[in-house]
Short mmCIF file of C-alpha atoms and ligand atoms in Angstrom, two decimals:
data_model
loop_
_atom_site.label_atom_id
_atom_site.label_comp_id
_atom_site.label_asym_id
_atom_site.label_seq_id
_atom_site.Cartn_x
_atom_site.Cartn_y
_atom_site.Cartn_z
CA MET V 1 85.23 107.22 129.34
CA LEU V 2 87.27 108.40 126.38
CA ARG V 3 90.35 110.42 127.17
CA THR V 4 89.75 113.28 124.75
CA THR V 5 92.77 115.12 126.14
CA PHE V 6 94.90 112.95 123.84
CA LEU V 7 93.17 114.34 120.81
CA ARG V 8 93.62 117.46 118.81
CA PRO V 9 90.94 120.09 119.60
CA ALA V 10 89.22 119.75 116.21
CA LEU V 11 89.10 116.03 116.54
CA ALA V 12 87.82 116.10 120.09
CA GLY V 13 85.10 118.51 118.91
CA ALA V 14 84.08 116.20 116.09
CA LEU V 15 83.99 113.28 118.48
CA LEU V 16 81.78 115.07 120.97
CA THR V 17 79.48 116.22 118.19
CA SER V 18 79.04 112.71 116.87
CA VAL V 19 78.42 111.32 120.34
CA ALA V 20 75.86 114.05 120.98
CA LEU V 21 74.10 113.35 117.69
CA ALA V 22 74.07 109.67 118.42
CA THR V 23 72.32 110.26 121.71
CA ALA V 24 69.82 112.71 120.26
CA ALA V 25 68.73 110.60 117.33
CA GLN V 26 69.39 107.15 118.79
CA ALA V 27 71.62 106.59 115.81
CA ALA V 28 75.34 106.14 115.67
CA GLU V 29 77.61 107.81 113.20
CA LEU V 30 80.84 105.91 112.76
CA ARG V 31 83.78 107.87 111.42
CA SER V 32 86.27 106.30 109.01
CA ALA V 33 89.62 107.73 107.90
CA ASP V 34 91.62 107.36 104.71
CA ILE V 35 94.65 109.29 103.48
CA HIS V 36 93.60 108.92 99.84
CA PRO V 37 91.44 111.34 97.85
CA ASP V 38 87.73 110.88 97.13
CA ASP V 39 88.21 109.17 93.77
CA TYR V 40 90.64 106.54 95.09
CA PRO V 41 89.30 102.94 95.12
CA THR V 42 89.77 102.49 98.90
CA VAL V 43 87.67 105.57 99.67
CA MET V 44 85.01 104.65 97.13
CA ALA V 45 84.75 101.12 98.53
CA VAL V 46 84.25 102.29 102.12
CA ARG V 47 81.63 104.76 100.86
CA GLN V 48 79.84 101.88 99.19
CA MET V 49 80.04 99.93 102.43
CA ALA V 50 78.54 102.97 104.17
CA GLU V 51 75.55 102.93 101.81
CA THR V 52 74.94 99.26 102.50
CA VAL V 53 75.15 99.81 106.25
CA LYS V 54 72.81 102.78 106.18
CA GLU V 55 70.27 100.96 104.08
CA ARG V 56 70.29 97.71 106.05
CA SER V 57 70.18 99.41 109.44
CA GLY V 58 67.33 101.66 108.36
CA GLY V 59 69.57 104.69 109.02
CA LYS V 60 70.45 103.65 112.57
CA LEU V 61 74.10 103.10 111.73
CA THR V 62 75.93 105.44 109.40
CA ILE V 63 79.56 105.73 108.37
CA ARG V 64 81.12 109.06 107.45
CA VAL V 65 84.32 108.74 105.46
CA TYR V 66 87.01 111.39 105.99
CA SER V 67 89.28 111.18 102.94
CA GLY V 68 92.47 113.01 101.96
CA SER V 69 94.18 112.74 105.39
CA ALA V 70 91.51 115.01 106.94
CA LEU V 71 92.05 113.15 110.22
CA GLY V 72 95.85 112.95 109.93
CA ASN V 73 98.31 110.46 108.51
CA GLU V 74 98.01 106.68 108.80
CA ASN V 75 99.78 106.41 112.15
CA ASP V 76 97.51 109.13 113.60
CA SER V 77 94.41 107.26 112.45
CA ILE V 78 95.65 103.96 113.81
CA GLU V 79 96.28 105.58 117.19
CA GLN V 80 92.77 107.07 117.22
CA VAL V 81 91.22 103.74 116.29
CA LYS V 82 93.12 102.08 119.11
CA LEU V 83 91.86 104.70 121.59
CA GLY V 84 88.32 104.28 120.32
CA ALA V 85 88.13 107.93 119.26
CA LEU V 86 87.71 106.86 115.64
CA ALA V 87 85.67 103.84 114.54
CA MET V 88 87.44 102.87 111.35
CA ALA V 89 90.54 103.42 109.27
CA ARG V 90 91.55 102.09 105.90
CA VAL V 91 95.32 101.86 105.96
CA SER V 92 98.11 99.94 104.28
CA SER V 93 98.76 96.78 106.27
CA ALA V 94 102.41 97.93 106.36
CA ALA V 95 101.32 100.65 108.78
CA MET V 96 100.40 97.80 111.18
CA HIS V 97 103.68 95.86 110.90
CA ASN V 98 105.20 97.24 114.08
CA ILE V 99 101.94 96.97 116.04
CA CYS V 100 100.70 93.52 115.09
CA GLU V 101 103.44 91.31 113.71
CA VAL V 102 101.22 88.90 111.76
CA THR V 103 100.47 91.74 109.33
CA ARG V 104 104.07 91.49 108.14
CA VAL V 105 103.32 88.19 106.48
CA PRO V 106 101.43 89.45 103.39
CA SER V 107 104.14 92.10 102.85
CA LEU V 108 106.97 89.61 102.59
CA PRO V 109 108.84 90.26 99.35
CA PHE V 110 107.92 88.16 96.33
CA LEU V 111 105.57 86.02 98.43
CA PHE V 112 102.58 86.11 96.09
CA ARG V 113 103.00 84.69 92.60
CA SER V 114 100.17 86.67 91.06
CA LYS V 115 97.07 88.71 91.77
CA GLU V 116 95.04 85.48 91.60
CA HIS V 117 97.30 83.87 94.21
CA LEU V 118 96.92 86.94 96.48
CA HIS V 119 93.13 86.84 96.15
CA ALA V 120 92.95 83.09 96.82
CA VAL V 121 94.95 83.61 100.02
CA LEU V 122 93.12 86.69 101.27
CA ASP V 123 89.69 85.18 100.53
CA GLY V 124 90.53 81.93 102.32
CA ASP V 125 91.31 80.77 105.87
CA VAL V 126 94.73 82.40 105.89
CA GLY V 127 93.21 85.77 105.05
CA THR V 128 90.62 85.39 107.82
CA GLU V 129 93.25 84.34 110.34
CA MET V 130 95.49 87.30 109.50
CA LEU V 131 92.53 89.71 109.64
CA SER V 132 91.64 88.63 113.14
CA ALA V 133 95.21 88.66 114.42
CA CYS V 134 95.21 92.27 115.63
CA GLU V 135 92.30 92.08 118.10
CA LYS V 136 94.59 91.87 121.11
CA ALA V 137 96.26 95.04 119.92
CA GLY V 138 92.84 96.76 119.75
CA PHE V 139 91.85 96.30 116.10
CA VAL V 140 89.12 94.26 114.45
CA GLY V 141 90.08 93.54 110.83
CA LEU V 142 87.04 93.89 108.56
CA ALA V 143 88.46 93.38 105.08
CA TRP V 144 91.51 93.20 102.87
CA TYR V 145 91.56 95.49 99.88
CA ASP V 146 93.81 95.38 96.82
CA SER V 147 96.89 97.49 96.47
CA GLY V 148 98.52 95.88 93.45
CA SER V 149 102.30 95.51 93.43
CA ARG V 150 104.74 98.06 94.75
CA SER V 151 107.64 99.00 92.48
CA MET V 152 110.63 101.32 92.79
CA TYR V 153 110.70 104.78 91.21
CA THR V 154 113.61 107.14 90.96
CA ARG V 155 114.52 110.73 90.18
CA ASN V 156 117.81 110.51 88.35
CA LYS V 157 118.43 107.15 86.76
CA PRO V 158 116.36 104.07 86.09
CA VAL V 159 116.80 101.06 88.34
CA LYS V 160 117.39 97.93 86.27
CA SER V 161 118.90 95.50 88.75
CA VAL V 162 119.83 95.36 92.41
CA ALA V 163 123.24 96.87 91.58
CA ASP V 164 121.46 100.18 90.85
CA THR V 165 119.87 100.58 94.31
CA LYS V 166 123.21 100.43 96.12
CA GLY V 167 123.63 103.61 98.18
CA MET V 168 120.31 105.12 97.05
CA LYS V 169 118.23 107.02 99.59
CA ILE V 170 114.85 105.33 99.34
CA ARG V 171 111.65 106.41 101.08
CA VAL V 172 109.77 103.55 102.71
CA GLN V 173 106.61 103.15 104.75
CA GLN V 174 107.01 103.42 108.52
CA SER V 175 107.71 99.75 109.13
CA ASP V 176 110.80 97.85 110.25
CA LEU V 177 110.17 95.25 107.58
CA SER V 178 110.08 97.90 104.84
CA VAL V 179 113.32 99.38 106.16
CA ALA V 180 114.96 95.95 106.19
CA MET V 181 113.84 95.20 102.63
CA VAL V 182 115.50 98.35 101.34
CA GLU V 183 118.64 97.72 103.37
CA ALA V 184 118.79 94.21 101.88
CA ILE V 185 118.99 95.72 98.40
CA GLY V 186 121.77 98.08 99.46
CA GLY V 187 119.68 101.23 99.88
CA ASN V 188 119.48 103.75 102.71
CA ALA V 189 115.90 103.50 103.94
CA THR V 190 114.12 106.71 104.93
CA PRO V 191 110.74 106.01 106.57
CA MET V 192 108.15 108.80 106.37
CA PRO V 193 104.39 109.22 105.90
CA MET V 194 103.01 109.26 102.36
CA GLY V 195 102.12 112.96 102.63
CA GLU V 196 105.80 113.92 102.79
CA VAL V 197 107.04 111.88 99.85
CA TYR V 198 106.37 114.35 97.04
CA THR V 199 108.48 117.07 98.69
CA ALA V 200 111.18 114.60 99.73
CA LEU V 201 111.56 113.50 96.10
CA LYS V 202 111.34 117.02 94.74
CA THR V 203 114.01 118.42 97.05
CA GLY V 204 116.29 115.41 96.73
CA LEU V 205 115.95 114.40 100.37
CA VAL V 206 115.42 110.96 98.85
CA ASP V 207 116.43 109.58 95.44
CA ALA V 208 113.63 107.07 95.21
CA ALA V 209 110.40 105.73 96.65
CA GLU V 210 108.23 102.72 95.95
CA ASN V 211 104.52 102.29 95.49
CA ASN V 212 101.82 101.02 93.14
CA PHE V 213 100.77 102.92 89.99
CA PRO V 214 97.68 104.56 91.56
CA SER V 215 99.61 106.07 94.50
CA TYR V 216 102.56 107.06 92.27
CA GLU V 217 100.01 108.91 90.17
CA SER V 218 97.61 110.34 92.79
CA GLY V 219 100.48 111.55 95.00
CA HIS V 220 102.00 113.30 91.92
CA HIS V 221 105.25 111.45 92.57
CA TYR V 222 105.58 110.83 88.82
CA GLU V 223 106.14 114.54 88.33
CA VAL V 224 109.37 114.38 90.33
CA ALA V 225 110.53 110.77 89.84
CA LYS V 226 109.99 109.72 86.26
CA TYR V 227 111.61 106.29 86.15
CA TYR V 228 109.17 103.61 87.31
CA SER V 229 111.00 100.27 87.49
CA LEU V 230 108.83 97.16 87.63
CA THR V 231 110.47 95.52 90.65
CA GLU V 232 107.03 94.44 91.92
CA HIS V 233 108.79 93.46 95.14
CA THR V 234 105.74 93.25 97.39
CA MET V 235 101.95 93.04 97.18
CA THR V 236 101.22 94.53 100.63
CA PRO V 237 97.40 94.69 100.79
CA GLU V 238 95.26 97.43 102.28
CA ILE V 239 93.37 96.63 105.47
CA LEU V 240 90.09 98.01 106.81
CA LEU V 241 90.30 98.28 110.59
CA PHE V 242 87.60 98.78 113.17
CA SER V 243 88.25 99.97 116.72
CA LYS V 244 87.93 97.06 119.17
CA ARG V 245 86.79 99.51 121.84
CA GLN V 246 83.90 100.71 119.69
CA TRP V 247 83.23 97.21 118.37
CA ASP V 248 82.64 95.82 121.84
CA ARG V 249 79.90 98.38 122.40
CA LEU V 250 77.94 97.28 119.32
CA SER V 251 75.24 94.63 119.28
CA ALA V 252 76.04 91.28 117.67
CA ALA V 253 73.55 92.15 114.91
CA ASP V 254 75.33 95.43 114.13
CA GLN V 255 78.70 93.70 114.18
CA LYS V 256 77.43 91.18 111.65
CA LEU V 257 75.96 93.92 109.50
CA LEU V 258 79.31 95.74 109.43
CA ARG V 259 81.30 92.60 108.68
CA ASP V 260 78.95 91.60 105.87
CA ALA V 261 78.93 95.08 104.34
CA ALA V 262 82.73 95.27 104.48
CA ARG V 263 83.08 91.86 102.85
CA GLU V 264 80.59 92.78 100.17
CA SER V 265 82.57 95.93 99.29
CA VAL V 266 85.60 93.82 98.32
CA PRO V 267 84.54 92.76 94.78
CA TYR V 268 83.57 96.37 94.02
CA MET V 269 86.95 97.56 95.29
CA ARG V 270 88.76 95.00 93.14
CA LYS V 271 86.92 96.12 90.05
CA LEU V 272 87.73 99.77 90.76
CA TRP V 273 91.33 98.85 91.52
CA ALA V 274 91.91 97.06 88.22
CA GLU V 275 90.49 100.05 86.34
CA ARG V 276 92.51 102.53 88.37
CA GLU V 277 95.79 100.68 87.91
CA ALA V 278 95.39 100.80 84.15
CA LYS V 279 94.26 104.41 84.18
CA SER V 280 97.08 105.57 86.45
CA ARG V 281 99.68 103.84 84.33
CA ALA V 282 98.31 105.54 81.24
CA VAL V 283 98.33 108.95 82.96
CA VAL V 284 101.96 108.71 84.09
CA GLU V 285 103.19 107.37 80.77
CA LYS V 286 101.44 110.15 78.94
CA ALA V 287 103.12 112.63 81.27
CA GLY V 288 106.55 111.23 80.35
CA SER V 289 107.27 108.55 82.92
CA GLN V 290 109.36 105.66 81.67
CA VAL V 291 108.23 102.22 82.77
CA VAL V 292 111.36 100.08 83.02
CA GLU V 293 111.72 96.27 83.02
CA VAL V 294 114.11 94.96 85.67
CA ASP V 295 116.13 91.90 86.57
CA LYS V 296 113.65 90.77 89.22
CA ALA V 297 115.66 87.70 90.18
CA SER V 298 118.47 89.93 91.43
CA PHE V 299 116.06 91.65 93.84
CA GLN V 300 114.47 88.40 94.88
CA ALA V 301 117.82 86.88 95.82
CA ALA V 302 118.90 89.96 97.77
CA VAL V 303 115.80 90.14 99.97
CA GLN V 304 115.76 86.52 101.14
CA PRO V 305 117.35 87.29 104.57
CA VAL V 306 114.25 89.35 105.40
CA TYR V 307 112.22 86.14 105.75
CA LYS V 308 114.48 84.76 108.43
CA ARG V 309 114.55 88.00 110.36
CA PHE V 310 110.83 88.80 110.27
CA VAL V 311 109.04 85.46 110.16
CA THR V 312 109.69 84.94 113.83
CA THR V 313 106.82 82.96 115.35
CA PRO V 314 105.43 79.47 114.66
CA GLN V 315 102.14 81.09 113.57
CA MET V 316 103.91 83.28 111.02
CA GLN V 317 105.98 80.34 109.75
CA ASP V 318 102.82 78.31 109.35
CA LEU V 319 101.06 81.16 107.51
CA VAL V 320 103.96 81.53 105.08
CA LYS V 321 103.93 77.79 104.35
CA ARG V 322 100.18 77.78 103.78
CA ILE V 323 100.44 80.80 101.50
CA GLN V 324 103.17 79.17 99.45
CA ALA V 325 101.06 76.02 99.17
CA THR V 326 97.92 77.90 98.08
CA GLN V 327 97.12 77.38 94.41
C1 GTR R 401 99.73 103.31 99.39
C2 GTR R 401 98.70 102.95 100.43
C3 GTR R 401 98.63 104.02 101.48
C4 GTR R 401 99.98 104.36 102.04
C5 GTR R 401 100.99 104.55 100.95
C6 GTR R 401 102.41 104.77 101.48
O1 GTR R 401 99.83 102.31 98.43
O2 GTR R 401 97.45 102.84 99.83
O3 GTR R 401 97.73 103.63 102.46
O4 GTR R 401 100.41 103.39 102.96
O5 GTR R 401 100.98 103.49 100.03
O6 GTR R 401 103.34 104.34 100.81
O7 GTR R 401 102.57 105.38 102.53
#
């Protein structure tokens, strides 16, 4: 039985409604959360997956996507997925770092040489192994989605080399690895959810943040931090998670259908992502953001200790080696 007492009243209501509907119509509505708005590639890709699932199941299985943080921030969604109150969540894999340590691997700084290298890894055995690594923690990984490269952006002065980040207050995702990366470049890391970053930058609670072009643009961070420095320090991918509790109640045929539909949404997502990256960059530049070239080698040298500290198990060491050897 689900412990709905853990949930907010609205959420518990939605859950009961969907359970009731499922019983009435002998159909199951799966709910999926995303913090991004409707026109963001992650949301559009899961909606496409939903169409595939609906069509192939003859309407028996449906997925309703709640975008724009309607079900809370990423940590809230992850918690609900773990409890089985929510079927799916598309989150940054960084939001899983402290829950399932293997997910730290694809966030290691300067690990991927290019987008092609990232895709080769995520589409191969290493990607599959990392996707399935969180089952014990309660999460079935359905797909990796693109998130480009994350770069540093600042309010007051452009960052050109690692000397410039010394002493800066820098917002990071809520992950020990992200905190350590910023500390390694001399910054003071301030972890917080994405929804608080705009105000933190605007009020000067932080001097800087880091993200890809689409999130820098869609979160309006460019309005309050106009120097975007191409540090490209990590290529942390997005991950589509399914609740293990709900998964175990599905038939093998439905599980296969969901896995296939998720996998098939990946090429569509990548196409949307490439378009959105270019579009977002154009939007922010038009609005006055300065895109700055940096001394990347200085950042790369500074973050090396992070590998030793966070690549802690034989499995993670093996994954890193295989990633580095992937052509
Ligand atoms: C974005 C990612 C979000 C969120 C955000 C953040 O790139 O798509 O899921 O994790 O970064 O920095 O919090």
